[in-house]
Coordinates of C-alpha atoms and ligand atoms in Angstrom, one line a residue:
M29 CA -14.1 45.7 -7.3
Q30 CA -13.5 43.8 -4.2
S31 CA -15.9 44.8 -1.5
N32 CA -15.9 43.5 2.1
M33 CA -18.5 45.3 4.2
T34 CA -18.8 44.8 7.8
T35 CA -20.7 47.8 9.0
S36 CA -22.3 47.6 12.4
T37 CA -24.5 49.9 14.5
K38 CA -26.3 49.1 17.7
S39 CA -29.5 48.1 16.0
N40 CA -28.1 46.7 12.8
K41 CA -27.4 43.0 12.2
I42 CA -23.9 42.5 10.6
I43 CA -24.0 40.8 7.2
E44 CA -20.5 40.1 5.8
L45 CA -20.3 40.0 2.1
D46 CA -17.4 39.1 -0.1
I47 CA -18.4 40.0 -3.6
D48 CA -16.8 40.5 -7.0
I49 CA -18.9 42.8 -9.0
D50 CA -18.6 46.0 -10.9
I51 CA -20.7 48.7 -9.3
D52 CA -21.5 52.2 -10.2
T53 CA -19.6 54.3 -7.8
D54 CA -21.6 57.5 -8.4
D55 CA -22.2 59.2 -5.1
Q56 CA -26.0 59.1 -5.5
Y57 CA -25.9 55.3 -5.3
N58 CA -23.5 55.2 -2.5
N59 CA -25.0 55.0 0.9
S60 CA -21.8 55.8 2.8
S61 CA -23.0 59.2 4.0
T62 CA -25.5 57.4 6.3
G63 CA -22.8 55.1 7.6
V64 CA -24.9 52.2 6.6
G65 CA -23.8 49.8 3.8
V66 CA -26.4 48.7 1.3
F67 CA -25.9 45.0 2.2
V68 CA -26.5 45.6 6.0
E69 CA -29.9 44.4 7.2
Q70 CA -31.4 47.4 8.8
H71 CA -34.1 47.4 11.4
T72 CA -36.8 49.8 10.3
T73 CA -40.1 50.7 11.9
T74 CA -41.7 48.1 9.7
T75 CA -39.3 45.3 10.5
M76 CA -39.4 46.0 14.3
A77 CA -43.3 46.1 14.2
Q78 CA -43.2 42.7 12.5
S79 CA -40.8 41.2 15.0
K80 CA -43.0 42.5 17.9
M81 CA -46.0 40.9 16.2
E82 CA -44.2 37.6 15.8
E83 CA -43.3 37.7 19.6
S84 CA -46.8 38.4 20.7
V85 CA -48.3 35.7 18.4
S86 CA -45.9 33.1 19.7
E87 CA -46.5 34.1 23.3
K88 CA -50.3 33.5 22.8
M89 CA -49.7 30.2 21.0
V90 CA -47.3 29.0 23.8
H91 CA -49.8 30.1 26.5
H92 CA -52.6 28.2 24.7
K93 CA -50.5 25.1 24.5
L94 CA -49.6 25.3 28.2
H95 CA -53.3 25.9 29.1
P96 CA -55.2 23.8 26.6
N97 CA -58.4 24.1 28.6
S98 CA -58.5 27.9 28.4
K99 CA -61.6 28.9 26.5
V100 CA -61.0 30.3 23.0
A101 CA -64.1 29.1 21.2
V102 CA -66.4 31.8 19.9
G103 CA -69.3 29.8 21.4
D104 CA -68.6 31.5 24.7
K105 CA -71.5 33.6 26.0
K106 CA -69.2 36.6 26.6
I107 CA -69.1 37.6 23.0
I108 CA -72.9 37.5 22.8
K109 CA -73.1 39.6 26.0
M110 CA -70.6 42.1 24.6
L111 CA -72.6 42.6 21.4
T112 CA -76.0 42.7 23.0
A113 CA -74.9 45.3 25.4
A114 CA -74.1 47.6 22.5
I115 CA -77.7 47.6 21.3
E116 CA -78.5 49.5 24.4
A117 CA -75.4 51.6 24.9
I118 CA -72.4 52.2 22.7
P119 CA -69.2 52.1 24.8
T120 CA -67.3 55.4 25.1
S121 CA -64.5 53.8 23.1
H122 CA -66.7 54.0 20.0
Q123 CA -68.4 57.4 20.7
S124 CA -66.3 59.3 18.2
L125 CA -68.0 57.1 15.4
D126 CA -71.2 59.1 15.5
S127 CA -71.5 59.3 11.7
S128 CA -70.9 55.5 11.6
K129 CA -73.8 54.5 13.7
V130 CA -75.1 52.4 10.8
W131 CA -71.8 50.6 10.7
I132 CA -71.9 49.9 14.5
S133 CA -75.4 48.5 14.0
F134 CA -74.2 46.2 11.2
W135 CA -71.2 45.0 13.1
V136 CA -73.2 44.2 16.2
L137 CA -76.4 42.8 14.6
N138 CA -74.6 40.8 12.0
G139 CA -72.2 39.5 14.7
L140 CA -75.1 38.3 16.8
D141 CA -76.7 36.7 13.7
M142 CA -73.6 34.7 13.0
L143 CA -73.9 33.5 16.6
D144 CA -77.6 32.8 16.0
S145 CA -78.5 35.1 18.7
L146 CA -80.2 38.0 16.9
D147 CA -83.7 37.0 16.2
T148 CA -84.6 36.4 19.8
Y149 CA -83.6 39.9 20.9
P150 CA -86.7 41.7 22.2
A151 CA -88.4 44.0 19.4
I152 CA -85.2 44.0 17.4
S153 CA -87.1 44.2 14.0
K154 CA -89.2 47.1 15.1
R155 CA -86.4 49.0 16.7
T156 CA -84.2 48.6 13.7
A157 CA -86.9 49.6 11.3
D158 CA -87.9 52.6 13.3
Y159 CA -84.3 53.8 13.6
F160 CA -83.2 53.2 10.0
S161 CA -86.4 54.8 8.7
I162 CA -85.1 58.1 10.2
L163 CA -81.8 57.7 8.4
Q164 CA -83.1 57.3 4.8
N165 CA -83.0 60.8 3.3
K166 CA -85.5 62.1 0.7
D167 CA -82.9 61.7 -2.0
G168 CA -83.0 57.9 -1.5
G169 CA -79.7 57.3 0.3
F170 CA -78.9 56.7 4.0
G171 CA -76.8 58.8 6.1
G172 CA -74.3 57.3 8.6
G173 CA -76.0 58.8 11.6
N174 CA -78.8 61.1 12.7
S175 CA -79.2 64.0 10.3
N176 CA -76.3 63.0 8.1
T177 CA -76.5 63.5 4.3
S178 CA -76.7 60.4 2.1
H179 CA -73.5 58.4 1.5
V180 CA -73.2 55.2 -0.6
V181 CA -71.1 53.4 2.0
S182 CA -73.4 54.2 4.8
T183 CA -76.3 53.1 2.4
F184 CA -74.7 49.8 2.0
A185 CA -74.2 49.4 5.8
S186 CA -77.9 50.3 6.3
V187 CA -79.3 47.9 3.7
S188 CA -77.0 45.2 5.0
T189 CA -78.2 45.6 8.5
L190 CA -81.9 45.5 7.4
F191 CA -81.0 42.2 5.6
A192 CA -79.4 40.8 8.7
V193 CA -82.6 41.6 10.6
G194 CA -84.4 39.9 7.8
T195 CA -88.1 40.8 8.4
E196 CA -90.5 42.5 5.9
E197 CA -90.9 45.3 8.5
A198 CA -87.2 46.0 8.1
Y199 CA -87.2 45.6 4.3
N200 CA -90.2 47.8 3.8
I201 CA -88.6 51.0 5.1
I202 CA -86.5 51.1 2.0
N203 CA -87.7 53.3 -0.8
R204 CA -86.3 51.5 -3.9
E205 CA -87.3 54.1 -6.5
T206 CA -85.5 57.0 -4.7
M207 CA -82.7 54.7 -3.8
Y208 CA -82.2 53.9 -7.6
R209 CA -82.2 57.6 -8.4
F210 CA -79.7 58.3 -5.7
L211 CA -77.3 55.5 -7.0
M212 CA -77.7 56.8 -10.6
E213 CA -76.8 60.3 -9.4
M214 CA -73.6 58.9 -7.8
K215 CA -72.4 57.2 -10.9
T216 CA -69.5 58.6 -12.9
P217 CA -69.0 58.4 -16.6
E218 CA -66.0 56.1 -16.2
G219 CA -68.2 53.5 -14.6
A220 CA -67.6 54.0 -10.9
F221 CA -69.6 55.6 -8.1
R222 CA -68.8 58.5 -5.8
T223 CA -69.3 58.1 -2.1
E224 CA -71.5 61.2 -1.9
K225 CA -72.1 64.5 -3.9
E226 CA -68.6 65.7 -4.7
G227 CA -67.2 62.8 -2.6
E228 CA -64.3 60.5 -3.6
V229 CA -64.6 57.9 -6.4
D230 CA -63.2 54.4 -5.7
S231 CA -63.9 50.7 -5.9
R232 CA -65.3 50.6 -2.4
S233 CA -68.2 53.0 -3.2
T234 CA -68.6 51.1 -6.4
Y235 CA -68.9 47.8 -4.7
C236 CA -71.3 49.3 -2.2
A237 CA -73.6 50.7 -5.0
I238 CA -73.6 47.4 -7.0
A239 CA -74.3 45.3 -3.8
V240 CA -77.2 47.6 -2.7
A241 CA -78.7 47.4 -6.2
S242 CA -78.3 43.7 -6.2
F243 CA -79.9 43.3 -2.7
L244 CA -82.9 45.4 -3.8
N245 CA -83.2 43.9 -7.4
I246 CA -82.6 47.3 -9.1
L247 CA -79.5 46.3 -10.9
T248 CA -80.3 47.7 -14.4
D249 CA -78.2 47.8 -17.6
Q250 CA -77.8 51.6 -17.2
L251 CA -76.6 51.2 -13.6
V252 CA -73.9 48.7 -14.5
E253 CA -72.7 50.2 -17.8
N254 CA -68.9 50.4 -17.7
V255 CA -68.7 49.3 -14.1
A256 CA -66.9 46.0 -14.8
E257 CA -64.4 47.9 -17.0
Y258 CA -63.6 50.4 -14.2
L259 CA -63.2 47.6 -11.6
A260 CA -61.0 45.5 -13.9
R261 CA -58.8 48.6 -14.3
C262 CA -58.1 48.6 -10.6
Q263 CA -56.1 45.4 -10.9
T264 CA -52.4 46.1 -10.5
Y265 CA -49.2 44.5 -11.7
E266 CA -49.0 42.6 -8.4
G267 CA -52.4 40.8 -9.0
G268 CA -54.4 42.5 -6.3
F269 CA -56.6 45.6 -6.7
G270 CA -56.2 49.1 -5.6
A271 CA -58.8 51.6 -4.6
Y272 CA -58.7 53.1 -8.1
P273 CA -56.7 52.5 -11.3
G274 CA -53.0 52.9 -10.6
N275 CA -53.3 52.6 -6.8
E276 CA -51.5 50.0 -4.7
A277 CA -53.1 46.6 -4.3
H278 CA -54.8 46.2 -1.0
G279 CA -57.0 43.5 0.5
G280 CA -60.0 45.7 1.3
Y281 CA -60.2 47.1 -2.3
T282 CA -59.4 43.7 -3.8
F283 CA -62.5 42.4 -2.1
C284 CA -64.5 45.3 -3.5
S285 CA -63.5 44.7 -7.1
V286 CA -63.6 41.0 -7.0
A287 CA -66.9 40.8 -5.1
A288 CA -68.6 43.3 -7.4
L289 CA -67.2 41.7 -10.5
S290 CA -68.6 38.4 -9.3
I291 CA -72.1 40.0 -8.8
L292 CA -71.8 41.3 -12.4
N293 CA -70.6 37.9 -13.6
K294 CA -67.5 39.6 -15.1
L295 CA -64.6 37.8 -13.4
D296 CA -63.4 36.6 -16.8
M297 CA -62.2 40.2 -17.4
I298 CA -59.4 40.0 -14.9
D299 CA -56.1 38.2 -14.7
M300 CA -57.2 35.4 -12.4
N301 CA -53.8 33.7 -12.1
S302 CA -52.1 36.8 -10.9
L303 CA -54.9 37.5 -8.4
H304 CA -54.6 34.0 -7.1
R305 CA -50.8 34.3 -6.7
W306 CA -51.2 37.7 -5.0
I307 CA -53.8 36.5 -2.5
T308 CA -51.8 33.3 -1.7
L309 CA -49.0 35.5 -0.6
R310 CA -51.2 37.4 1.8
Q311 CA -51.4 34.6 4.5
T312 CA -48.6 35.2 6.9
E313 CA -46.6 32.9 9.2
E314 CA -48.9 34.1 12.0
G315 CA -51.8 32.3 10.3
G316 CA -53.9 35.4 9.6
F317 CA -53.9 37.6 6.5
Q318 CA -52.2 40.9 5.9
G319 CA -53.8 43.6 3.7
R320 CA -50.8 44.2 1.4
A321 CA -47.1 43.2 1.0
N322 CA -44.9 43.9 3.9
K323 CA -47.7 45.0 6.3
L324 CA -48.9 43.4 9.5
V325 CA -51.4 40.6 9.8
D326 CA -54.8 41.9 11.0
T327 CA -58.1 40.2 12.0
C328 CA -60.4 42.1 9.7
Y329 CA -58.7 40.6 6.7
A330 CA -59.9 37.3 7.8
Y331 CA -63.0 38.5 5.9
W332 CA -61.7 40.9 3.3
Q333 CA -59.1 38.4 2.0
G334 CA -60.9 35.3 3.1
A335 CA -63.9 36.1 0.9
V336 CA -61.7 36.7 -2.1
Y337 CA -60.2 33.1 -1.7
I338 CA -63.8 31.7 -1.6
I339 CA -64.9 33.7 -4.6
I340 CA -61.8 32.5 -6.6
Q341 CA -62.6 29.0 -5.5
A342 CA -66.2 29.4 -6.8
Y343 CA -64.9 30.8 -10.1
L344 CA -62.5 28.0 -10.6
D345 CA -65.1 25.6 -9.1
I346 CA -62.5 23.8 -7.0
D347 CA -64.2 21.0 -5.1
Q348 CA -63.0 21.3 -1.6
T349 CA -64.8 18.2 -0.4
L350 CA -62.6 16.7 2.3
K351 CA -61.2 13.7 0.7
N352 CA -57.8 12.1 0.7
E353 CA -56.3 10.4 -2.2
D354 CA -54.5 7.1 -1.7
V355 CA -51.3 6.3 -3.6
G356 CA -53.3 4.7 -6.5
G357 CA -55.2 7.9 -6.9
N358 CA -58.4 6.7 -5.4
E359 CA -60.4 9.0 -3.3
Q360 CA -61.0 8.0 0.3
Q361 CA -63.0 9.8 3.0
S362 CA -60.4 11.4 5.2
N363 CA -60.2 10.4 8.8
S364 CA -58.5 13.5 9.9
N365 CA -61.1 15.7 8.1
H366 CA -58.4 18.4 7.5
S367 CA -57.0 18.2 4.1
I368 CA -54.8 21.3 3.5
E369 CA -54.0 20.5 0.0
K370 CA -57.7 21.0 -1.0
Q371 CA -57.9 24.4 0.5
L372 CA -56.7 27.7 -1.1
Y373 CA -55.5 28.9 2.2
D374 CA -54.8 27.3 5.6
Q375 CA -58.2 27.6 7.2
K376 CA -57.2 26.1 10.5
K377 CA -54.3 28.5 11.0
L378 CA -56.5 31.4 10.1
Q379 CA -58.9 30.5 12.8
E380 CA -56.1 30.0 15.3
Y381 CA -54.8 33.5 14.7
V382 CA -58.3 35.1 15.2
L383 CA -59.5 32.8 18.1
I384 CA -56.3 32.2 20.1
C385 CA -54.3 35.4 19.4
C386 CA -56.9 38.2 19.0
Q387 CA -59.7 37.2 21.2
D388 CA -60.6 39.0 24.5
N389 CA -61.0 35.9 26.6
K390 CA -62.2 37.9 29.6
H391 CA -64.9 40.0 28.0
G392 CA -65.4 38.7 24.5
G393 CA -64.7 40.2 21.1
F394 CA -61.7 40.5 18.8
S395 CA -58.9 43.0 18.2
D396 CA -56.9 43.6 15.1
H397 CA -53.6 42.3 16.7
P398 CA -52.8 40.3 19.8
G399 CA -52.8 42.3 23.0
R400 CA -54.8 45.2 21.6
G401 CA -58.3 46.4 22.6
K402 CA -61.2 44.8 20.9
D403 CA -63.7 46.7 18.8
F404 CA -67.0 45.9 17.0
Y405 CA -65.4 46.2 13.5
H406 CA -62.8 43.5 14.2
T407 CA -65.3 41.4 16.1
C408 CA -67.7 41.4 13.2
Y409 CA -65.1 40.7 10.5
G410 CA -63.2 38.2 12.6
L411 CA -66.4 36.3 13.1
S412 CA -67.1 36.5 9.3
G413 CA -63.7 35.3 8.4
V414 CA -63.9 32.4 10.9
S415 CA -67.4 31.5 9.6
L416 CA -66.0 31.4 6.0
S417 CA -63.2 29.1 7.2
Q418 CA -65.6 26.7 8.9
H419 CA -67.8 25.7 6.0
N420 CA -66.2 23.5 3.3
D421 CA -68.9 23.9 0.7
I422 CA -69.6 27.6 1.2
Y423 CA -68.0 28.5 -2.2
K424 CA -70.9 26.6 -3.9
T425 CA -73.4 29.2 -2.7
V426 CA -71.7 31.8 -4.9
N427 CA -72.6 29.7 -8.0
D428 CA -76.0 28.3 -6.7
I429 CA -77.6 31.2 -5.1
N430 CA -80.3 31.6 -7.8
H431 CA -81.4 28.0 -7.3
H432 CA -81.7 28.5 -3.6
I433 CA -83.7 31.6 -4.0
Q434 CA -86.2 29.8 -6.2
Q435 CA -86.4 27.0 -3.7
E436 CA -86.1 29.2 -0.6
S437 CA -83.7 26.6 0.7
T438 CA -80.5 27.2 2.7
P439 CA -77.6 25.4 0.9
P440 CA -76.2 22.6 3.0
C441 CA -72.7 23.4 4.2
T442 CA -70.4 20.7 5.3
K443 CA -68.9 21.6 8.6
Q444 CA -65.1 21.6 8.8
S445 CA -65.1 20.4 12.4
D446 CA -61.5 19.7 12.6
A447 CA -60.6 23.2 11.6
F448 CA -62.5 24.4 14.6
Q449 CA -60.8 22.1 17.1
V450 CA -59.0 25.0 18.4
D451 CA -60.7 24.4 21.7
Q452 CA -62.8 21.3 20.9
V453 CA -65.8 23.0 22.1
G454 CA -68.1 25.8 21.0
P455 CA -70.4 25.9 18.0
I456 CA -69.7 26.3 14.4
L457 CA -70.7 29.8 13.3
E458 CA -73.7 30.3 11.0
P459 CA -72.5 30.3 7.4
V460 CA -72.3 33.8 5.7
H461 CA -72.2 34.6 2.0
P462 CA -68.6 35.7 1.0
I463 CA -69.9 38.4 -1.4
Y464 CA -72.4 40.1 0.9
N465 CA -71.4 39.1 4.4
I466 CA -74.9 38.2 5.4
R467 CA -76.0 34.9 7.0
L468 CA -77.1 32.7 4.1
K469 CA -80.6 32.0 5.4
K470 CA -81.2 35.8 5.7
L471 CA -79.6 36.6 2.4
I472 CA -81.8 34.1 0.5
K473 CA -84.9 35.4 2.3
G474 CA -84.1 39.0 1.5
L475 CA -83.2 38.4 -2.2
K476 CA -86.3 36.4 -2.7
Y477 CA -88.5 39.1 -1.2
F478 CA -87.1 41.9 -3.3
R479 CA -87.2 39.8 -6.5
S480 CA -90.9 39.2 -5.8
L481 CA -91.7 43.0 -5.9
E482 CA -92.8 44.8 -9.0
K483 CA -90.1 46.5 -11.2
I484 CA -89.5 50.1 -10.2
N485 CA -90.4 53.0 -12.5
I486 CA -87.2 54.5 -13.8
Ligands
LIG22 C1 -67.7 47.2 1.8 C2 -66.5 48.1 2.4 C3 -66.9 49.2 3.2 C4 -65.3 47.8 2.1 C5 -64.1 48.5 2.6 C6 -63.0 47.5 2.4 C7 -61.8 48.2 2.9 C8 -61.1 49.3 2.0 C9 -61.2 47.7 3.9 C10 -59.8 48.0 4.4 C11 -60.0 48.7 5.8 C12 -58.6 48.8 6.4 C13 -58.2 47.8 7.4 C14 -57.8 49.8 6.0 C15 -56.5 50.0 6.7 O1 -55.6 50.4 5.8 P1 -54.1 50.6 6.3 O2 -53.3 51.1 5.2 O3 -54.1 51.3 7.6 O4 -53.9 49.1 6.7 P2 -52.7 48.1 6.3 O5 -51.5 48.4 7.1 O6 -53.2 46.7 6.8 O7 -52.5 48.1 4.8
LIG23 ZN1 -58.2 45.7 10.7

């Protein structure tokens, strides 16, 4: 059948097609009732949002090029001021998050730690220990806020915060025996964990349970039984992982499965090639990462997706030392120090998206998209993602962590200074561990402390 479609509406682009094919003319396959031909490129809510995003990103980039001296480095004191202010008073914009106080604590304190500005804050260890000791319930888990019942995800945020503070005073408020019983009680026969009694079951609560047990050295055979099998079943045909088996692949949940499988040393159970392919497609033209196919780029995925790249790099042990190869195949030290072909993603572009497009230059902090209000969640994960992108050797810590715990040494991380020449000023952030999102120095100290304690009675 000869078909020549030139349908046009106000918001539709015209695409002319001259095609010679046999098509099924059954009415149910015929779009004529909408007045829109199947070959007409339609503007949908999704494509319009994407176009708007592209416009705002290019405006930010153009503005940055025209004003190269405008500050965009995270070294600016404003971000530290914005985070420290939250220790004393949570802004009204975050007041609805009453049952996520443990999360706000983590985002703020971990953010400050990445900026090397936590330990000097007056009485931070005692204040954190006092507050979190109120939140640990008799059943062993932590609630998200005052008088809240125990929740596995809040428990992960609490233990992470105590690790970020990194003192024995903070560690010692945790009751490991009741914690172990709480986690075992949340475990399901299929190898996952529920968020709370009668709560939902997914890879997020499963990662949180495994990470907490790994932090506290209570990762027993019983606790991990069938867990890797459950997490591996969350991998979809796309290559990423969903919240539970059969669910759509998404960056947050891909992080959860991949990070937990890495802790369990079971990454060989998944299809690594298809994961690698899926994650590679998640860096968008804007430089940041999207959470899933056809969705908008968002600052928080700088960590959720960024960490997955680093874990893959560690698994494949891809050496990212910045070297160039000359035509004869000999390795030479690079002058430019930015060798994209040695990176699994473009680490410079990722930093540009976060630092240039999503930073509040007036008051500090990051938003999810350009021009939107900043918040503590995106500030923390923006910093974590930028930190992962600034340290070339960070992937090695995934493989070498036990060695560093024995030595109590912080692994040396080569700085990728070129990738940070977004503003040519400002410090490189403290390196964080991709699996736990805790500054390396603090993670090693905490893991060593909990490994030095006696085994719990189970
Ligand atoms: C350890 C821990 C707590 C992990 C949680 C990881 C996780 C599930 C993160 C995703 C959070 C997020 C941005 C959801 C938005 O989904 P959306 O559908 O609104 O966003 P989209 O449009 O970007 O897909
Ligand atoms: Zn986000």
